[in-house]
CSV table of C-alpha atoms and ligand atoms in Angstrom, one decimal:
chain,number,residue,atom,x,y,z
A,17,MET,CA,115.2,216.0,-16.3
A,18,LYS,CA,113.7,218.2,-12.8
A,19,VAL,CA,113.4,216.6,-9.9
A,20,VAL,CA,110.4,217.4,-7.0
A,21,GLY,CA,110.4,215.1,-4.4
A,22,GLY,CA,107.6,215.2,-2.3
A,23,SER,CA,108.1,214.6,2.3
A,24,SER,CA,107.2,211.2,1.9
A,25,SER,CA,110.6,209.9,-0.5
A,26,GLU,CA,113.0,212.0,0.5
A,27,MET,CA,115.3,209.1,0.2
A,28,ILE,CA,115.2,207.9,-3.3
A,29,THR,CA,114.9,211.5,-4.3
A,30,LYS,CA,118.1,211.8,-2.9
A,31,ASP,CA,119.2,209.0,-4.7
A,32,ILE,CA,118.0,209.8,-7.8
A,33,LEU,CA,119.7,213.2,-7.3
A,34,ASN,CA,122.6,211.8,-7.0
A,35,MET,CA,122.3,209.9,-10.4
A,36,PRO,CA,124.2,212.0,-14.2
A,37,GLY,CA,121.0,213.3,-16.0
A,38,PHE,CA,118.3,214.6,-12.7
A,39,GLU,CA,118.7,218.0,-10.6
A,40,PRO,CA,116.6,219.6,-8.3
A,41,VAL,CA,113.6,221.8,-8.7
A,42,ASP,CA,114.1,224.5,-6.3
A,43,VAL,CA,110.8,224.3,-4.6
A,44,LYS,CA,109.1,225.2,-0.9
A,45,ILE,CA,107.7,222.8,1.1
A,46,ILE,CA,106.3,223.6,4.4
A,47,ARG,CA,103.0,222.8,6.7
A,48,TYR,CA,101.1,225.9,8.9
A,49,PRO,CA,100.5,225.8,11.8
A,50,ASP,CA,96.5,224.6,11.0
A,51,THR,CA,99.0,221.4,9.6
A,52,GLU,CA,97.4,222.9,6.0
A,53,CYS,CA,100.4,222.2,3.2
A,54,TYR,CA,101.5,225.0,1.3
A,55,VAL,CA,104.0,224.4,-1.8
A,56,ARG,CA,105.5,227.3,-4.9
A,57,VAL,CA,108.0,226.3,-7.0
A,58,ARG,CA,110.8,229.1,-7.1
A,59,GLU,CA,112.1,228.3,-10.7
A,60,ASP,CA,111.0,228.8,-13.8
A,61,LEU,CA,110.2,225.6,-15.1
A,62,SER,CA,108.9,226.3,-18.3
A,63,GLY,CA,109.5,223.6,-21.2
A,64,LYS,CA,111.3,221.8,-19.3
A,65,GLU,CA,110.4,217.9,-18.5
A,66,VAL,CA,109.8,216.6,-14.3
A,67,LEU,CA,109.3,213.9,-12.6
A,68,VAL,CA,107.4,214.8,-8.8
A,69,ILE,CA,107.6,211.0,-6.3
A,70,GLN,CA,105.9,211.7,-4.0
A,71,ASN,CA,103.6,208.8,-1.9
A,72,THR,CA,100.0,208.9,-2.4
A,73,TYR,CA,99.5,207.1,1.6
A,74,PRO,CA,99.1,208.5,4.3
A,75,ASP,CA,96.1,211.4,3.4
A,76,GLU,CA,98.8,213.5,3.9
A,77,ASN,CA,100.7,212.8,1.3
A,78,LEU,CA,98.2,213.0,-1.6
A,79,VAL,CA,97.2,216.3,-1.3
A,80,GLU,CA,100.3,216.8,-0.9
A,81,LEU,CA,100.6,215.4,-4.4
A,82,LEU,CA,98.5,217.1,-6.3
A,83,LEU,CA,99.3,220.4,-4.8
A,84,ILE,CA,102.9,219.9,-6.0
A,85,GLN,CA,101.3,218.8,-9.5
A,86,ASP,CA,99.9,221.7,-9.5
A,87,ALA,CA,102.3,224.1,-8.5
A,88,VAL,CA,105.1,223.0,-11.2
A,89,ARG,CA,102.2,222.9,-13.8
A,90,ASN,CA,102.1,226.6,-12.9
A,91,ALA,CA,105.9,227.2,-12.9
A,92,GLY,CA,106.2,226.7,-16.6
A,93,ALA,CA,106.6,222.8,-16.8
A,94,SER,CA,105.8,220.8,-20.2
A,95,ARG,CA,105.6,217.5,-19.0
A,96,VAL,CA,104.6,216.4,-15.2
A,97,ILE,CA,105.9,212.4,-14.7
A,98,THR,CA,104.5,211.6,-11.7
A,99,ALA,CA,106.2,208.2,-9.5
A,100,ILE,CA,104.0,206.7,-6.8
A,101,PRO,CA,106.2,204.5,-5.0
A,102,TYR,CA,103.7,203.7,-2.6
A,103,PHE,CA,99.8,204.3,-4.0
A,104,GLY,CA,97.4,204.3,-1.1
A,105,TYR,CA,94.8,202.7,-1.0
A,106,ALA,CA,95.5,200.3,-4.3
A,107,ARG,CA,94.4,197.5,-1.8
A,108,GLN,CA,89.9,198.7,-2.0
A,109,ASP,CA,90.5,198.5,-5.8
A,110,ARG,CA,86.6,197.5,-6.0
A,111,MET,CA,82.9,197.2,-5.1
A,112,PHE,CA,83.0,193.9,-2.3
A,113,GLU,CA,80.4,195.1,-0.6
A,114,GLU,CA,77.6,196.8,-2.0
A,115,TRP,CA,77.7,200.7,-2.5
A,116,GLU,CA,81.4,201.0,-1.2
A,117,ALA,CA,83.7,203.7,-2.5
A,118,VAL,CA,85.6,202.0,-5.0
A,119,SER,CA,89.0,203.9,-3.5
A,120,ALA,CA,91.9,202.9,-5.1
A,121,ARG,CA,89.6,204.1,-8.7
A,122,VAL,CA,89.3,208.2,-6.7
A,123,MET,CA,92.5,208.0,-5.8
A,124,ALA,CA,93.4,206.8,-9.3
A,125,LYS,CA,91.2,209.6,-11.0
A,126,ALA,CA,92.5,211.9,-8.0
A,127,VAL,CA,96.7,211.8,-9.2
A,128,GLY,CA,96.5,211.1,-12.4
A,129,ARG,CA,94.5,214.7,-13.4
A,130,ASN,CA,97.5,216.9,-14.0
A,131,THR,CA,99.9,214.7,-14.9
A,132,ASP,CA,101.7,213.3,-18.6
A,133,ARG,CA,102.4,209.6,-17.0
A,134,VAL,CA,102.2,207.9,-14.1
A,135,LEU,CA,104.5,205.5,-12.0
A,136,THR,CA,103.3,203.1,-9.0
A,137,VAL,CA,106.0,200.3,-7.8
A,138,ASP,CA,104.3,197.1,-7.1
A,139,ILE,CA,100.6,197.7,-6.9
A,140,HIS,CA,98.7,195.7,-5.3
A,141,ASN,CA,96.3,195.0,-8.0
A,142,LEU,CA,97.1,195.6,-12.0
A,143,LYS,CA,93.8,196.6,-12.3
A,144,VAL,CA,94.8,200.1,-10.8
A,145,MET,CA,96.2,200.5,-13.7
A,146,ASP,CA,92.7,201.1,-16.3
A,147,TYR,CA,91.3,203.8,-13.4
A,148,PHE,CA,94.1,206.2,-14.5
A,149,ASP,CA,93.0,208.4,-17.0
A,150,THR,CA,96.8,209.6,-18.6
A,151,GLU,CA,99.8,206.8,-19.6
A,152,ALA,CA,100.3,204.4,-16.0
A,153,GLU,CA,103.1,202.4,-15.8
A,154,ASN,CA,103.6,199.3,-13.0
A,155,LEU,CA,107.1,198.9,-12.5
A,156,THR,CA,108.5,195.8,-10.0
A,157,ALA,CA,111.5,196.2,-7.4
A,158,MET,CA,111.9,192.0,-7.7
A,159,LYS,CA,114.7,192.4,-9.7
A,160,VAL,CA,116.6,194.7,-7.1
A,161,ILE,CA,115.4,193.0,-3.9
A,162,GLY,CA,116.3,189.5,-5.8
A,163,ARG,CA,120.4,191.4,-5.9
A,164,TYR,CA,119.8,192.3,-2.4
A,165,LEU,CA,118.2,189.1,-0.8
A,166,LYS,CA,121.8,186.7,-3.4
A,167,GLU,CA,124.1,189.3,-1.4
A,168,ASN,CA,122.9,189.0,1.8
A,169,GLY,CA,122.9,185.0,2.0
A,170,ALA,CA,119.1,184.0,0.2
A,171,ASP,CA,119.5,180.5,-1.2
A,172,ALA,CA,115.5,181.1,-2.8
A,173,ILE,CA,112.7,182.8,-2.5
A,174,LEU,CA,108.8,182.4,-1.7
A,175,SER,CA,106.3,183.9,-2.2
A,176,PRO,CA,103.1,184.0,0.1
A,177,ASP,CA,100.8,181.5,-2.3
A,178,ALA,CA,100.7,180.7,-5.7
A,179,GLY,CA,98.5,183.8,-6.3
A,180,SER,CA,102.4,186.2,-6.0
A,181,LYS,CA,105.0,183.8,-7.2
A,182,ASP,CA,105.7,185.8,-10.8
A,183,ARG,CA,107.0,188.2,-7.4
A,184,ALA,CA,109.6,185.5,-6.9
A,185,ARG,CA,109.9,184.4,-9.7
A,186,ILE,CA,111.4,187.6,-10.5
A,187,ALA,CA,113.1,188.4,-7.8
A,188,ALA,CA,114.7,185.1,-8.4
A,189,GLU,CA,115.8,184.4,-12.1
A,190,THR,CA,117.2,188.1,-11.8
A,191,ALA,CA,119.3,186.8,-8.8
A,192,GLY,CA,120.3,183.5,-10.7
A,193,LEU,CA,118.4,181.2,-6.7
A,194,ASP,CA,115.9,179.3,-6.4
A,195,TRP,CA,112.1,179.8,-6.3
A,196,ASP,CA,109.2,178.4,-4.7
A,197,PHE,CA,105.6,179.5,-3.6
A,198,LEU,CA,104.2,178.8,-0.2
A,199,GLU,CA,100.7,175.9,-0.7
A,200,LYS,CA,97.7,175.9,2.8
A,201,THR,CA,96.9,172.9,3.0
A,202,ARG,CA,94.6,172.0,6.0
A,203,LEU,CA,95.4,169.3,7.8
A,204,ASP,CA,92.5,169.2,10.2
A,205,GLY,CA,89.4,171.9,12.2
A,206,GLU,CA,92.5,173.5,13.8
A,207,THR,CA,95.9,172.5,11.7
A,208,VAL,CA,97.0,174.4,8.1
A,209,GLN,CA,100.0,174.0,6.9
A,210,ILE,CA,101.9,176.4,5.1
A,211,LYS,CA,104.9,174.2,2.6
A,212,PRO,CA,106.6,174.8,-0.4
A,213,LYS,CA,104.9,173.4,-3.2
A,214,SER,CA,108.5,171.3,-4.7
A,215,LEU,CA,111.1,173.1,-3.1
A,216,ASP,CA,113.0,171.4,0.0
A,217,VAL,CA,114.0,174.0,2.6
A,218,ARG,CA,116.3,171.5,4.7
A,219,GLY,CA,119.6,173.5,5.7
A,220,LYS,CA,118.4,176.7,3.2
A,221,CYS,CA,118.0,179.7,4.2
A,222,VAL,CA,115.0,180.6,2.4
A,223,ALA,CA,114.1,184.2,1.5
A,224,ILE,CA,109.6,184.9,1.5
A,225,VAL,CA,108.5,188.2,-0.5
A,226,ASP,CA,105.2,189.8,-0.3
A,227,ASP,CA,104.3,192.9,-2.6
A,228,ILE,CA,103.4,194.8,1.2
A,229,ILE,CA,104.0,193.6,4.9
A,230,ALA,CA,101.1,195.1,7.4
A,231,THR,CA,101.0,192.5,10.1
A,232,GLY,CA,103.3,190.5,9.1
A,233,GLY,CA,100.8,187.6,10.1
A,234,THR,CA,100.9,186.2,6.7
A,235,ILE,CA,104.9,186.2,6.4
A,236,ILE,CA,105.4,185.3,10.9
A,237,ASN,CA,102.9,182.1,10.2
A,238,SER,CA,104.3,180.2,6.8
A,239,ALA,CA,108.5,181.6,8.8
A,240,ASN,CA,106.9,179.2,12.2
A,241,GLN,CA,106.3,176.6,9.6
A,242,LEU,CA,109.5,176.8,7.0
A,243,LYS,CA,111.6,176.7,10.7
A,244,GLU,CA,110.0,173.6,11.8
A,245,GLN,CA,110.6,171.9,8.3
A,246,GLY,CA,114.6,173.0,9.0
A,247,ALA,CA,115.2,176.1,6.9
A,248,SER,CA,118.1,177.5,8.6
A,249,ARG,CA,117.9,181.1,8.3
A,250,ILE,CA,113.9,183.2,7.7
A,251,ILE,CA,114.3,186.4,5.7
A,252,ALA,CA,111.4,188.7,5.2
A,253,SER,CA,111.0,190.9,2.3
A,254,CYS,CA,109.1,193.3,0.6
A,255,THR,CA,108.4,196.1,-1.7
A,256,HIS,CA,106.9,197.8,0.9
A,257,GLY,CA,106.8,197.7,4.8
A,258,LEU,CA,103.2,199.7,6.2
A,259,PHE,CA,104.2,197.6,9.6
A,260,THR,CA,101.0,198.4,11.5
A,261,GLY,CA,101.0,197.5,15.2
A,262,GLY,CA,104.1,196.8,15.9
A,263,ALA,CA,104.4,194.3,13.1
A,264,ILE,CA,108.7,194.4,12.6
A,265,ASP,CA,108.7,193.4,16.6
A,266,LYS,CA,107.0,190.5,16.0
A,267,LEU,CA,108.7,189.4,12.8
A,268,ALA,CA,111.9,189.8,15.2
A,269,GLN,CA,110.8,186.8,16.8
A,270,ALA,CA,109.7,184.7,13.7
A,271,CYS,CA,113.3,186.3,10.9
A,272,ASP,CA,116.0,186.3,11.4
A,273,PHE,CA,116.0,189.1,9.1
A,274,VAL,CA,113.2,192.0,8.1
A,275,VAL,CA,114.0,194.2,5.2
A,276,SER,CA,111.8,195.8,2.5
A,277,THR,CA,112.7,199.2,0.0
A,278,ASP,CA,112.4,202.7,0.4
A,279,THR,CA,108.7,203.5,-1.0
A,280,LEU,CA,107.5,203.5,2.4
A,281,GLU,CA,110.3,205.1,4.5
A,282,ARG,CA,111.1,202.5,7.3
A,283,PRO,CA,114.2,201.8,9.7
A,284,THR,CA,114.7,198.0,7.2
A,285,SER,CA,114.9,200.5,4.2
A,286,GLU,CA,117.6,198.9,2.8
A,287,ILE,CA,117.1,198.1,-1.0
A,288,SER,CA,116.3,201.6,-2.5
A,289,ILE,CA,114.3,201.4,-5.5
A,290,ALA,CA,115.6,204.8,-7.1
A,291,SER,CA,117.5,203.0,-10.4
A,292,VAL,CA,113.8,201.5,-11.0
A,293,ILE,CA,112.6,205.2,-11.5
A,294,SER,CA,115.9,206.4,-13.4
A,295,GLU,CA,115.2,203.1,-15.7
A,296,ALA,CA,111.5,204.1,-16.8
A,297,VAL,CA,112.3,207.6,-17.1
A,298,GLU,CA,115.2,207.8,-19.6
I,314,LIG,C1,97.8,190.0,0.3
I,314,LIG,O1,97.3,190.1,-0.6
I,314,LIG,C2,99.5,190.9,-0.4
I,314,LIG,O2,99.6,190.8,-1.2
I,314,LIG,C3,100.0,190.5,1.5
I,314,LIG,O3,100.1,189.3,1.6
I,314,LIG,C4,99.3,190.9,2.3
I,314,LIG,O4,99.3,192.8,2.8
I,314,LIG,C5,100.3,191.0,3.8
I,314,LIG,O5,99.5,191.5,5.4
I,314,LIG,P1,99.9,190.8,6.5
I,314,LIG,O6,101.2,191.5,6.8
I,314,LIG,O7,98.9,191.5,7.5
I,314,LIG,O8,99.2,189.6,6.1
């Protein structure tokens, strides 16, 4: 299978190209001085299946993805699979207020138009998959995260709430670790207790796993309380490390270790999702 990795996804692309059966497409992707993107495929792709890997975040990467898809089609590709490691705008998945743009739907229509199949990874809400007009599948990084957490000393894996408990369950079951989800209980007007539903964290290294870490607020609040409850170590982990507003530094103060996958390339991107994508296209 031929592979084009866009500029958002160089780590994943490099890892995939080290696997048997994947070959790079000769492609030129540049930004003009005015920042507009230019893409040209420099080989005939007639009859070839092509895997395109690129995020839709931030906005310039969406434009780059649309141009890569067009160039690959123009070069004759018979089948195009678009892997979007981090699908930006997924959180605006409906009208929360009257007459808002449904951003996730707009993006899904745009990137699904010129491809035969779309792959996303731990998309915020699975409902977004219905917005694609082409075959679309959401993959999960939770198995590779679970294995990594076990290798790095985690005893148990927690999700930040009941709604996301399946992520912790998948990660933990893969790694053979305990798992649970955190519950919030209002104790009085000013105090909210955050505690695992039933797991006793005393003396344990616990990893909190989330799909996205943005400000870090969700995990920092939980980490502080888990330490008070006797956890020996806290690992903050996620698929998509957005890390807005100095989140990595803030997390480093509350947690012993912060790790994310390479869907967004960050200093914490120690977990590769290349195998998750390669297995889905084999
Ligand atoms: C929420 O629904 C998500 O799964 C994450 O928990 C949330 O995006 C994390 O945001 P923050 O890091 O800003 O607390």
